[in-house]
């Protein structure tokens, strides 16, 4: 820990003030690089984040936080009450994905776990949540030692099950804001690493920045029988195939030009053998949108299409359509985001950018919506700057491995330093 002079609050302003505080209290990031590699090597699936949450909890206790664990599963919060003032919540998600890592890194995951369906699957931090955890741990240390520089209450929240878009709601339902003697947060802040931007860059904007998400599981029924006698059967694979193709016309032929929507079938399962026509087929969809009217239009059109195709093909039973996931759009509060953009622009200078809306989804905003307070979410660049600049020159940004790819590999630095700085600057902006 570097502490040059902690006799009182810095009197500098602008970039100098926050730079002075961050430089003065910034922890040794080599130790956090080691923590990051360890977390990356030991990923945990959603609702199974026991090891990660234990590491975060012990870390927070070491730096003077009051820790409350097992909120909505393995969720936890660390709290520092530092006099009268605002309450700021910083959030990081912890879970990993069922992906077999193919990065070739020396600390690559070789781990497998049993998923919620009872299947053994490979596990990888393919969405950067290990970056998020590490950055918040480091920022928690920095802000703990910097208590002379701010007043109020700081809550560091480590969330489970973001990949199921259920962890935030689970924590709220389990008494996040009612079980503990805590002031209600005045603002909720979070970040996410993306390799579509180069490391060192921080980007945010007011308004929608991430899409709403709806997950659907659909079972289509047929009449099973021998594969050599399809005329005696009703083939649910054919029905489901027509549905998958027809769904792609909803966005292109029904959605008003200029409106944004995505319908993707990411899972299609039917049958047990090539010579057996099965009695049912299952498909799973993800649906993305930015506003509630488009969201309703897409969901209504999906149900209409599924039922019509089943009826046209003489399906013997009505399809079963289940909602498996839901998260609202992530919409940054306008006034507060403009304040933070000023802090980021002053601190990061040319590396502060605007964030274009992305079709990815998050349950982050539930933490703020549940108590009707502002929230801000920002993008943290993670791609090696040299590789990113070369890809941009050659028009190959789209070829950089993105989140959820088996080759997703944020460069450790300057990603970690930028993420720590961004969390610290954001917290200080609203605790100032």
Short mmCIF file of C-alpha atoms in Angstrom, two decimals:
data_model
loop_
_atom_site.label_atom_id
_atom_site.label_comp_id
_atom_site.label_asym_id
_atom_site.label_seq_id
_atom_site.Cartn_x
_atom_site.Cartn_y
_atom_site.Cartn_z
CA UNK A 1 0.00 0.00 0.00
CA UNK A 2 1.38 3.38 -1.06
CA UNK A 3 0.42 6.14 1.39
CA UNK A 4 2.38 9.32 0.86
CA UNK A 5 0.41 11.62 3.14
CA UNK A 6 -2.88 10.75 4.78
CA UNK A 7 -3.22 13.76 7.07
CA UNK A 8 -6.51 14.88 5.49
CA UNK A 9 -8.56 15.29 2.33
CA UNK A 10 -6.85 16.38 -0.83
CA UNK A 11 -7.49 20.02 -1.76
CA UNK A 12 -6.75 19.51 -5.46
CA UNK A 13 -9.60 19.55 -7.95
CA UNK A 14 -10.49 17.77 -11.18
CA UNK A 15 -8.23 15.03 -12.39
CA UNK A 16 -5.61 16.08 -9.86
CA UNK A 17 -7.86 15.40 -6.88
CA UNK A 18 -8.94 11.89 -7.91
CA UNK A 19 -5.51 11.08 -9.32
CA UNK A 20 -3.93 12.13 -6.03
CA UNK A 21 -6.30 9.93 -4.00
CA UNK A 22 -5.96 6.90 -6.28
CA UNK A 23 -2.18 7.16 -6.51
CA UNK A 24 -1.87 7.65 -2.77
CA UNK A 25 -3.97 4.64 -1.77
CA UNK A 26 -3.61 2.31 -4.74
CA UNK A 27 -2.72 -1.21 -3.55
CA UNK A 28 0.01 -3.37 -5.04
CA UNK A 29 -1.70 -4.66 -8.16
CA UNK A 30 0.76 -7.53 -8.61
CA UNK A 31 -0.99 -9.31 -5.77
CA UNK A 32 -4.33 -8.72 -7.50
CA UNK A 33 -2.97 -10.04 -10.77
CA UNK A 34 -2.24 -13.26 -8.87
CA UNK A 35 -5.77 -13.24 -7.46
CA UNK A 36 -7.14 -12.77 -10.97
CA UNK A 37 -5.17 -15.72 -12.35
CA UNK A 38 -6.35 -17.87 -9.45
CA UNK A 39 -9.99 -16.92 -10.00
CA UNK A 40 -9.65 -17.52 -13.72
CA UNK A 41 -8.23 -21.00 -13.09
CA UNK A 42 -11.02 -21.86 -10.64
CA UNK A 43 -14.29 -20.67 -12.21
CA UNK A 44 -17.64 -21.65 -10.72
CA UNK A 45 -21.03 -22.04 -12.36
CA UNK A 46 -24.05 -19.92 -11.46
CA UNK A 47 -25.45 -20.70 -8.00
CA UNK A 48 -22.24 -22.59 -7.15
CA UNK A 49 -19.88 -19.65 -6.45
CA UNK A 50 -18.81 -20.93 -3.00
CA UNK A 51 -15.04 -20.57 -3.39
CA UNK A 52 -15.19 -17.18 -5.08
CA UNK A 53 -17.58 -15.73 -2.51
CA UNK A 54 -15.42 -17.03 0.34
CA UNK A 55 -12.33 -15.36 -1.13
CA UNK A 56 -14.20 -12.05 -1.50
CA UNK A 57 -15.69 -12.24 2.02
CA UNK A 58 -12.35 -12.95 3.72
CA UNK A 59 -10.74 -10.14 1.74
CA UNK A 60 -13.37 -7.62 2.79
CA UNK A 61 -13.08 -8.61 6.47
CA UNK A 62 -9.32 -8.15 6.29
CA UNK A 63 -9.80 -4.52 5.26
CA UNK A 64 -12.33 -3.61 7.91
CA UNK A 65 -15.66 -4.24 6.19
CA UNK A 66 -18.68 -5.67 7.98
CA UNK A 67 -19.55 -8.71 5.87
CA UNK A 68 -22.93 -10.35 5.34
CA UNK A 69 -22.88 -13.62 3.39
CA UNK A 70 -25.31 -16.08 1.77
CA UNK A 71 -27.74 -13.50 0.41
CA UNK A 72 -29.76 -15.06 -2.39
CA UNK A 73 -27.35 -17.97 -2.53
CA UNK A 74 -23.65 -17.13 -2.41
CA UNK A 75 -24.20 -13.38 -2.68
CA UNK A 76 -22.51 -11.14 -0.14
CA UNK A 77 -21.96 -7.52 0.79
CA UNK A 78 -19.16 -5.73 2.60
CA UNK A 79 -20.04 -2.46 4.32
CA UNK A 80 -18.03 0.47 5.65
CA UNK A 81 -19.93 3.20 7.50
CA UNK A 82 -17.78 6.31 7.45
CA UNK A 83 -19.82 9.09 8.98
CA UNK A 84 -22.76 11.04 7.61
CA UNK A 85 -23.11 11.19 3.86
CA UNK A 86 -24.42 9.38 0.77
CA UNK A 87 -24.56 5.60 0.41
CA UNK A 88 -22.93 4.12 -2.69
CA UNK A 89 -23.22 0.49 -3.82
CA UNK A 90 -20.52 -1.01 -6.05
CA UNK A 91 -21.41 -4.33 -7.67
CA UNK A 92 -19.44 -7.21 -9.23
CA UNK A 93 -20.80 -10.53 -10.49
CA UNK A 94 -18.99 -13.81 -9.73
CA UNK A 95 -20.25 -16.71 -11.86
CA UNK A 96 -18.69 -18.42 -14.89
CA UNK A 97 -20.01 -20.26 -17.95
CA UNK A 98 -20.23 -23.87 -19.19
CA UNK A 99 -17.53 -23.35 -21.84
CA UNK A 100 -14.36 -25.36 -22.54
CA UNK A 101 -11.54 -22.81 -22.51
CA UNK A 102 -9.39 -22.57 -25.61
CA UNK A 103 -7.24 -19.51 -24.86
CA UNK A 104 -3.91 -21.32 -24.43
CA UNK A 105 -3.18 -19.21 -21.35
CA UNK A 106 -0.88 -20.67 -18.70
CA UNK A 107 -3.64 -20.11 -16.14
CA UNK A 108 -6.47 -21.40 -18.35
CA UNK A 109 -9.30 -23.26 -16.65
CA UNK A 110 -9.34 -27.04 -16.85
CA UNK A 111 -12.23 -27.30 -14.42
CA UNK A 112 -15.49 -29.20 -14.79
CA UNK A 113 -18.60 -29.03 -12.61
CA UNK A 114 -22.03 -30.60 -12.43
CA UNK A 115 -24.60 -28.17 -13.81
CA UNK A 116 -28.18 -27.70 -12.64
CA UNK A 117 -29.33 -30.45 -15.02
CA UNK A 118 -26.95 -32.98 -13.47
CA UNK A 119 -24.51 -32.93 -16.40
CA UNK A 120 -20.76 -32.60 -16.02
CA UNK A 121 -19.62 -29.61 -18.07
CA UNK A 122 -16.39 -27.66 -18.60
CA UNK A 123 -16.32 -24.28 -16.86
CA UNK A 124 -14.64 -21.04 -17.95
CA UNK A 125 -14.69 -17.37 -17.02
CA UNK A 126 -15.74 -16.56 -20.58
CA UNK A 127 -17.51 -13.32 -19.65
CA UNK A 128 -14.90 -11.60 -17.49
CA UNK A 129 -16.56 -11.89 -14.10
CA UNK A 130 -13.15 -12.78 -12.67
CA UNK A 131 -12.03 -9.33 -13.81
CA UNK A 132 -15.03 -7.76 -12.09
CA UNK A 133 -14.38 -9.56 -8.79
CA UNK A 134 -10.68 -8.72 -8.79
CA UNK A 135 -11.26 -5.05 -9.58
CA UNK A 136 -13.85 -4.65 -6.83
CA UNK A 137 -11.62 -6.40 -4.30
CA UNK A 138 -8.79 -3.99 -5.12
CA UNK A 139 -11.09 -0.95 -5.12
CA UNK A 140 -12.45 -2.07 -1.75
CA UNK A 141 -8.94 -2.02 -0.31
CA UNK A 142 -8.19 1.39 -1.85
CA UNK A 143 -11.39 2.98 -0.56
CA UNK A 144 -10.95 1.46 2.89
CA UNK A 145 -7.56 3.11 3.32
CA UNK A 146 -8.84 6.34 1.75
CA UNK A 147 -11.57 6.92 4.35
CA UNK A 148 -10.17 10.36 5.20
CA UNK A 149 -11.09 11.39 1.64
CA UNK A 150 -14.82 10.62 1.72
CA UNK A 151 -17.86 10.47 3.98
CA UNK A 152 -20.89 8.21 3.87
CA UNK A 153 -21.49 4.48 3.54
CA UNK A 154 -19.85 2.19 1.00
CA UNK A 155 -21.40 -1.16 0.08
CA UNK A 156 -19.37 -3.62 -2.00
CA UNK A 157 -21.72 -6.27 -3.41
CA UNK A 158 -20.60 -9.56 -4.96
CA UNK A 159 -23.49 -11.09 -6.89
CA UNK A 160 -24.11 -14.73 -7.85
CA UNK A 161 -25.93 -16.15 -10.88
CA UNK A 162 -25.77 -13.22 -13.29
CA UNK A 163 -25.56 -15.66 -16.19
CA UNK A 164 -28.99 -16.96 -15.18
CA UNK A 165 -30.10 -13.28 -14.92
CA UNK A 166 -31.50 -14.30 -11.54
CA UNK A 167 -28.86 -13.43 -8.94
CA UNK A 168 -29.75 -9.77 -8.42
CA UNK A 169 -33.43 -10.55 -7.87
CA UNK A 170 -32.52 -13.44 -5.58
CA UNK A 171 -30.46 -11.11 -3.39
CA UNK A 172 -33.29 -8.55 -3.27
CA UNK A 173 -35.85 -11.26 -2.45
CA UNK A 174 -33.60 -12.59 0.31
CA UNK A 175 -33.63 -9.28 2.17
CA UNK A 176 -30.67 -7.41 0.72
CA UNK A 177 -32.28 -4.09 1.62
CA UNK A 178 -34.29 -5.19 4.65
CA UNK A 179 -32.34 -7.77 6.69
CA UNK A 180 -29.40 -5.58 7.62
CA UNK A 181 -29.08 -2.27 9.44
CA UNK A 182 -28.03 -0.33 6.38
CA UNK A 183 -29.03 2.96 4.80
CA UNK A 184 -30.68 2.63 1.39
CA UNK A 185 -28.14 3.20 -1.41
CA UNK A 186 -28.40 6.57 -3.11
CA UNK A 187 -26.89 5.11 -6.29
CA UNK A 188 -25.87 1.68 -7.67
CA UNK A 189 -22.73 1.43 -9.80
CA UNK A 190 -21.26 -1.38 -11.89
CA UNK A 191 -18.98 -2.21 -14.79
CA UNK A 192 -18.42 -4.96 -17.36
CA UNK A 193 -15.32 -5.89 -19.33
CA UNK A 194 -15.71 -6.26 -23.11
CA UNK A 195 -13.00 -7.10 -25.65
CA UNK A 196 -14.80 -5.16 -28.37
CA UNK A 197 -12.96 -2.20 -26.83
CA UNK A 198 -9.28 -1.90 -26.05
CA UNK A 199 -7.92 -2.13 -22.54
CA UNK A 200 -7.51 1.23 -20.82
CA UNK A 201 -10.80 2.62 -22.17
CA UNK A 202 -13.87 3.32 -20.01
CA UNK A 203 -17.16 4.09 -21.77
CA UNK A 204 -20.63 5.06 -20.57
CA UNK A 205 -23.64 7.08 -21.70
CA UNK A 206 -27.04 8.08 -20.32
CA UNK A 207 -30.06 6.07 -21.40
CA UNK A 208 -30.22 2.45 -22.59
CA UNK A 209 -26.84 0.70 -22.72
CA UNK A 210 -27.85 -2.98 -22.54
CA UNK A 211 -30.93 -4.78 -23.80
CA UNK A 212 -33.74 -6.46 -21.93
CA UNK A 213 -33.50 -10.25 -21.97
CA UNK A 214 -36.21 -12.90 -22.10
CA UNK A 215 -35.38 -16.61 -22.17
CA UNK A 216 -37.97 -19.08 -23.47
CA UNK A 217 -38.09 -22.88 -23.39
CA UNK A 218 -40.55 -24.37 -25.87
CA UNK A 219 -41.68 -28.00 -26.20
CA UNK A 220 -43.28 -29.02 -29.49
CA UNK A 221 -45.24 -32.27 -29.53
CA UNK A 222 -45.49 -34.81 -32.32
CA UNK A 223 -46.36 -38.46 -32.80
CA UNK A 224 -43.36 -40.74 -32.55
CA UNK A 225 -42.61 -43.82 -34.60
CA UNK A 226 -40.20 -45.53 -36.96
CA UNK A 227 -38.00 -43.29 -39.06
CA UNK A 228 -38.81 -45.32 -42.18
CA UNK A 229 -42.53 -44.60 -41.86
CA UNK A 230 -42.89 -40.82 -41.41
CA UNK A 231 -46.38 -40.88 -42.92
CA UNK A 232 -47.56 -42.69 -39.79
CA UNK A 233 -45.98 -40.06 -37.54
CA UNK A 234 -46.07 -36.33 -36.88
CA UNK A 235 -42.45 -35.23 -36.84
CA UNK A 236 -41.76 -32.61 -34.13
CA UNK A 237 -38.27 -32.01 -35.51
CA UNK A 238 -39.73 -30.74 -38.78
CA UNK A 239 -42.26 -28.59 -36.90
CA UNK A 240 -39.53 -27.14 -34.67
CA UNK A 241 -37.29 -26.51 -37.67
CA UNK A 242 -40.05 -24.52 -39.40
CA UNK A 243 -40.55 -22.55 -36.18
CA UNK A 244 -36.84 -21.67 -35.89
CA UNK A 245 -36.73 -20.42 -39.48
CA UNK A 246 -40.05 -18.58 -39.27
CA UNK A 247 -39.02 -16.79 -36.07
CA UNK A 248 -36.23 -15.07 -37.99
CA UNK A 249 -38.82 -13.18 -40.04
CA UNK A 250 -40.34 -11.48 -37.00
CA UNK A 251 -37.54 -8.93 -36.70
CA UNK A 252 -37.03 -8.52 -40.46
CA UNK A 253 -40.70 -8.38 -41.47
CA UNK A 254 -42.74 -7.29 -38.44
CA UNK A 255 -40.55 -4.92 -36.45
CA UNK A 256 -40.66 -1.28 -37.49
CA UNK A 257 -37.44 -0.15 -39.20
CA UNK A 258 -35.20 1.59 -36.69
CA UNK A 259 -36.43 -0.53 -33.79
CA UNK A 260 -33.99 -3.06 -32.36
CA UNK A 261 -34.81 -6.66 -31.55
CA UNK A 262 -33.02 -10.01 -31.54
CA UNK A 263 -34.46 -13.53 -31.52
CA UNK A 264 -31.92 -16.34 -31.36
CA UNK A 265 -32.46 -20.07 -31.00
CA UNK A 266 -29.43 -21.27 -29.06
CA UNK A 267 -30.57 -24.78 -28.17
CA UNK A 268 -32.42 -27.44 -30.20
CA UNK A 269 -32.78 -30.95 -28.83
CA UNK A 270 -34.87 -33.89 -30.02
CA UNK A 271 -34.67 -37.64 -30.39
CA UNK A 272 -32.39 -40.44 -29.29
CA UNK A 273 -31.57 -42.31 -32.52
CA UNK A 274 -31.45 -41.62 -36.26
CA UNK A 275 -34.19 -44.17 -37.08
CA UNK A 276 -36.69 -42.96 -34.46
CA UNK A 277 -39.04 -40.04 -34.96
CA UNK A 278 -39.41 -38.64 -31.43
CA UNK A 279 -42.62 -37.61 -29.72
CA UNK A 280 -41.40 -34.11 -28.88
CA UNK A 281 -38.68 -31.53 -29.59
CA UNK A 282 -37.33 -28.78 -27.35
CA UNK A 283 -35.98 -25.41 -28.42
CA UNK A 284 -34.68 -22.57 -26.27
CA UNK A 285 -34.65 -18.92 -27.30
CA UNK A 286 -33.12 -15.68 -26.14
CA UNK A 287 -34.97 -12.49 -26.98
CA UNK A 288 -33.42 -9.01 -26.72
CA UNK A 289 -34.97 -5.54 -26.91
CA UNK A 290 -34.46 -2.02 -25.58
CA UNK A 291 -38.01 -0.87 -24.88
CA UNK A 292 -41.07 -2.55 -23.43
CA UNK A 293 -43.29 -2.10 -26.49
CA UNK A 294 -40.82 -3.95 -28.72
CA UNK A 295 -40.34 -6.59 -26.03
CA UNK A 296 -44.09 -7.26 -25.94
CA UNK A 297 -44.35 -7.29 -29.73
CA UNK A 298 -41.56 -9.89 -30.03
CA UNK A 299 -42.93 -12.17 -27.30
CA UNK A 300 -46.46 -12.01 -28.69
CA UNK A 301 -45.21 -12.78 -32.20
CA UNK A 302 -43.15 -15.73 -30.97
CA UNK A 303 -46.14 -17.30 -29.24
CA UNK A 304 -48.38 -16.69 -32.27
CA UNK A 305 -45.82 -18.25 -34.63
CA UNK A 306 -45.17 -21.30 -32.47
CA UNK A 307 -48.86 -22.08 -32.02
CA UNK A 308 -49.65 -21.51 -35.71
CA UNK A 309 -46.86 -23.80 -36.95
CA UNK A 310 -47.94 -26.53 -34.52
CA UNK A 311 -51.52 -26.20 -35.70
CA UNK A 312 -50.51 -26.26 -39.37
CA UNK A 313 -48.55 -29.47 -38.82
CA UNK A 314 -51.31 -31.28 -36.89
CA UNK A 315 -49.40 -31.34 -33.60
CA UNK A 316 -51.44 -33.54 -31.21
CA UNK A 317 -50.97 -31.21 -28.22
CA UNK A 318 -50.62 -27.50 -27.62
CA UNK A 319 -46.96 -26.43 -27.29
CA UNK A 320 -45.61 -25.62 -23.84
CA UNK A 321 -43.95 -22.20 -23.68
CA UNK A 322 -42.05 -21.39 -20.48
CA UNK A 323 -40.17 -18.25 -19.47
CA UNK A 324 -36.76 -19.28 -18.17
CA UNK A 325 -35.13 -15.88 -17.72
CA UNK A 326 -36.04 -12.22 -17.61
CA UNK A 327 -34.04 -9.07 -17.04
CA UNK A 328 -35.03 -5.47 -17.79
CA UNK A 329 -33.02 -3.23 -20.06
CA UNK A 330 -30.06 -1.52 -18.41
CA UNK A 331 -30.87 2.19 -18.58
CA UNK A 332 -28.38 4.65 -17.11
CA UNK A 333 -29.88 7.52 -15.11
CA UNK A 334 -29.36 10.67 -17.16
CA UNK A 335 -28.37 13.29 -14.56
CA UNK A 336 -26.07 11.03 -12.56
CA UNK A 337 -24.44 9.59 -15.68
CA UNK A 338 -23.60 13.07 -16.92
CA UNK A 339 -21.91 13.74 -13.56
CA UNK A 340 -19.89 10.52 -13.78
CA UNK A 341 -19.00 11.13 -17.44
CA UNK A 342 -17.44 14.41 -16.35
CA UNK A 343 -15.38 12.62 -13.69
CA UNK A 344 -14.33 9.92 -16.16
CA UNK A 345 -13.48 12.44 -18.88
CA UNK A 346 -11.39 14.46 -16.45
CA UNK A 347 -9.61 11.43 -15.01
CA UNK A 348 -9.18 9.15 -18.05
CA UNK A 349 -8.96 11.97 -20.62
CA UNK A 350 -8.79 10.46 -24.14
CA UNK A 351 -9.56 7.00 -22.77
CA UNK A 352 -13.06 8.05 -21.66
CA UNK A 353 -15.62 7.34 -24.35
CA UNK A 354 -19.34 7.15 -25.05
CA UNK A 355 -21.00 3.74 -24.80
CA UNK A 356 -23.18 2.65 -27.69
CA UNK A 357 -26.14 0.42 -26.71
CA UNK A 358 -25.22 -3.27 -26.83
CA UNK A 359 -27.61 -6.22 -27.37
CA UNK A 360 -26.17 -8.07 -24.38
CA UNK A 361 -28.20 -8.17 -21.17
CA UNK A 362 -27.61 -7.88 -17.43
CA UNK A 363 -29.65 -8.13 -14.23
CA UNK A 364 -27.58 -5.33 -12.67
CA UNK A 365 -30.34 -2.72 -12.87
CA UNK A 366 -32.66 -4.82 -10.68
CA UNK A 367 -30.49 -3.81 -7.71
CA UNK A 368 -31.49 -0.18 -8.32
CA UNK A 369 -35.04 -0.67 -9.62
CA UNK A 370 -35.96 -2.61 -6.47
CA UNK A 371 -35.50 0.53 -4.37
CA UNK A 372 -36.15 3.15 -7.07
CA UNK A 373 -32.70 4.77 -7.08
CA UNK A 374 -30.39 5.82 -9.95
CA UNK A 375 -27.87 3.43 -11.44
CA UNK A 376 -24.93 3.69 -13.83
CA UNK A 377 -23.24 0.90 -15.78
CA UNK A 378 -20.09 1.34 -17.83
CA UNK A 379 -17.97 -0.65 -20.25
CA UNK A 380 -14.39 -1.55 -19.39
CA UNK A 381 -12.16 -2.29 -22.38
CA UNK A 382 -10.26 -5.58 -22.20
CA UNK A 383 -8.54 -6.19 -25.55
CA UNK A 384 -4.77 -5.91 -25.81
CA UNK A 385 -4.29 -2.35 -27.18
CA UNK A 386 -1.75 -3.46 -29.80
CA UNK A 387 -4.02 -6.23 -31.09
CA UNK A 388 -7.04 -3.93 -31.01
CA UNK A 389 -5.30 -1.15 -32.96
CA UNK A 390 -4.10 -3.68 -35.56
CA UNK A 391 -7.59 -5.18 -35.87
CA UNK A 392 -9.11 -1.72 -36.31
CA UNK A 393 -6.59 -0.79 -39.02
CA UNK A 394 -7.41 -3.99 -40.89
CA UNK A 395 -11.16 -3.77 -40.39
CA UNK A 396 -11.19 -6.93 -38.27
CA UNK A 397 -12.62 -5.78 -34.94
CA UNK A 398 -15.41 -8.34 -35.39
CA UNK A 399 -12.81 -11.14 -35.41
CA UNK A 400 -11.64 -10.39 -31.85
CA UNK A 401 -12.98 -13.15 -29.54
CA UNK A 402 -15.91 -11.70 -27.65
CA UNK A 403 -17.63 -12.48 -24.37
CA UNK A 404 -18.88 -16.10 -24.13
CA UNK A 405 -16.24 -17.26 -26.60
CA UNK A 406 -13.89 -20.12 -25.65
CA UNK A 407 -11.06 -17.79 -26.71
CA UNK A 408 -12.17 -14.76 -24.65
CA UNK A 409 -9.04 -13.49 -22.90
CA UNK A 410 -8.89 -9.93 -21.54
CA UNK A 411 -5.34 -8.69 -21.20
CA UNK A 412 -4.50 -8.39 -17.50
CA UNK A 413 -3.00 -4.92 -17.73
CA UNK A 414 -4.03 -2.22 -18.21
CA UNK A 415 -7.48 -3.82 -17.76
CA UNK A 416 -7.23 -4.35 -13.99
CA UNK A 417 -5.73 -0.95 -13.25
CA UNK A 418 -8.39 0.78 -15.33
CA UNK A 419 -11.19 -1.18 -13.66
CA UNK A 420 -9.89 -0.39 -10.17
CA UNK A 421 -9.51 3.28 -11.05
CA UNK A 422 -12.99 3.46 -12.57
CA UNK A 423 -14.66 1.95 -9.48
CA UNK A 424 -12.70 4.22 -7.16
CA UNK A 425 -13.38 7.37 -9.17
CA UNK A 426 -17.07 6.51 -9.49
CA UNK A 427 -17.42 5.87 -5.76
CA UNK A 428 -15.55 9.05 -4.85
CA UNK A 429 -17.68 11.07 -7.29
CA UNK A 430 -20.83 10.24 -5.36
CA UNK A 431 -19.28 10.05 -1.86
CA UNK A 432 -17.51 13.37 -2.36
#
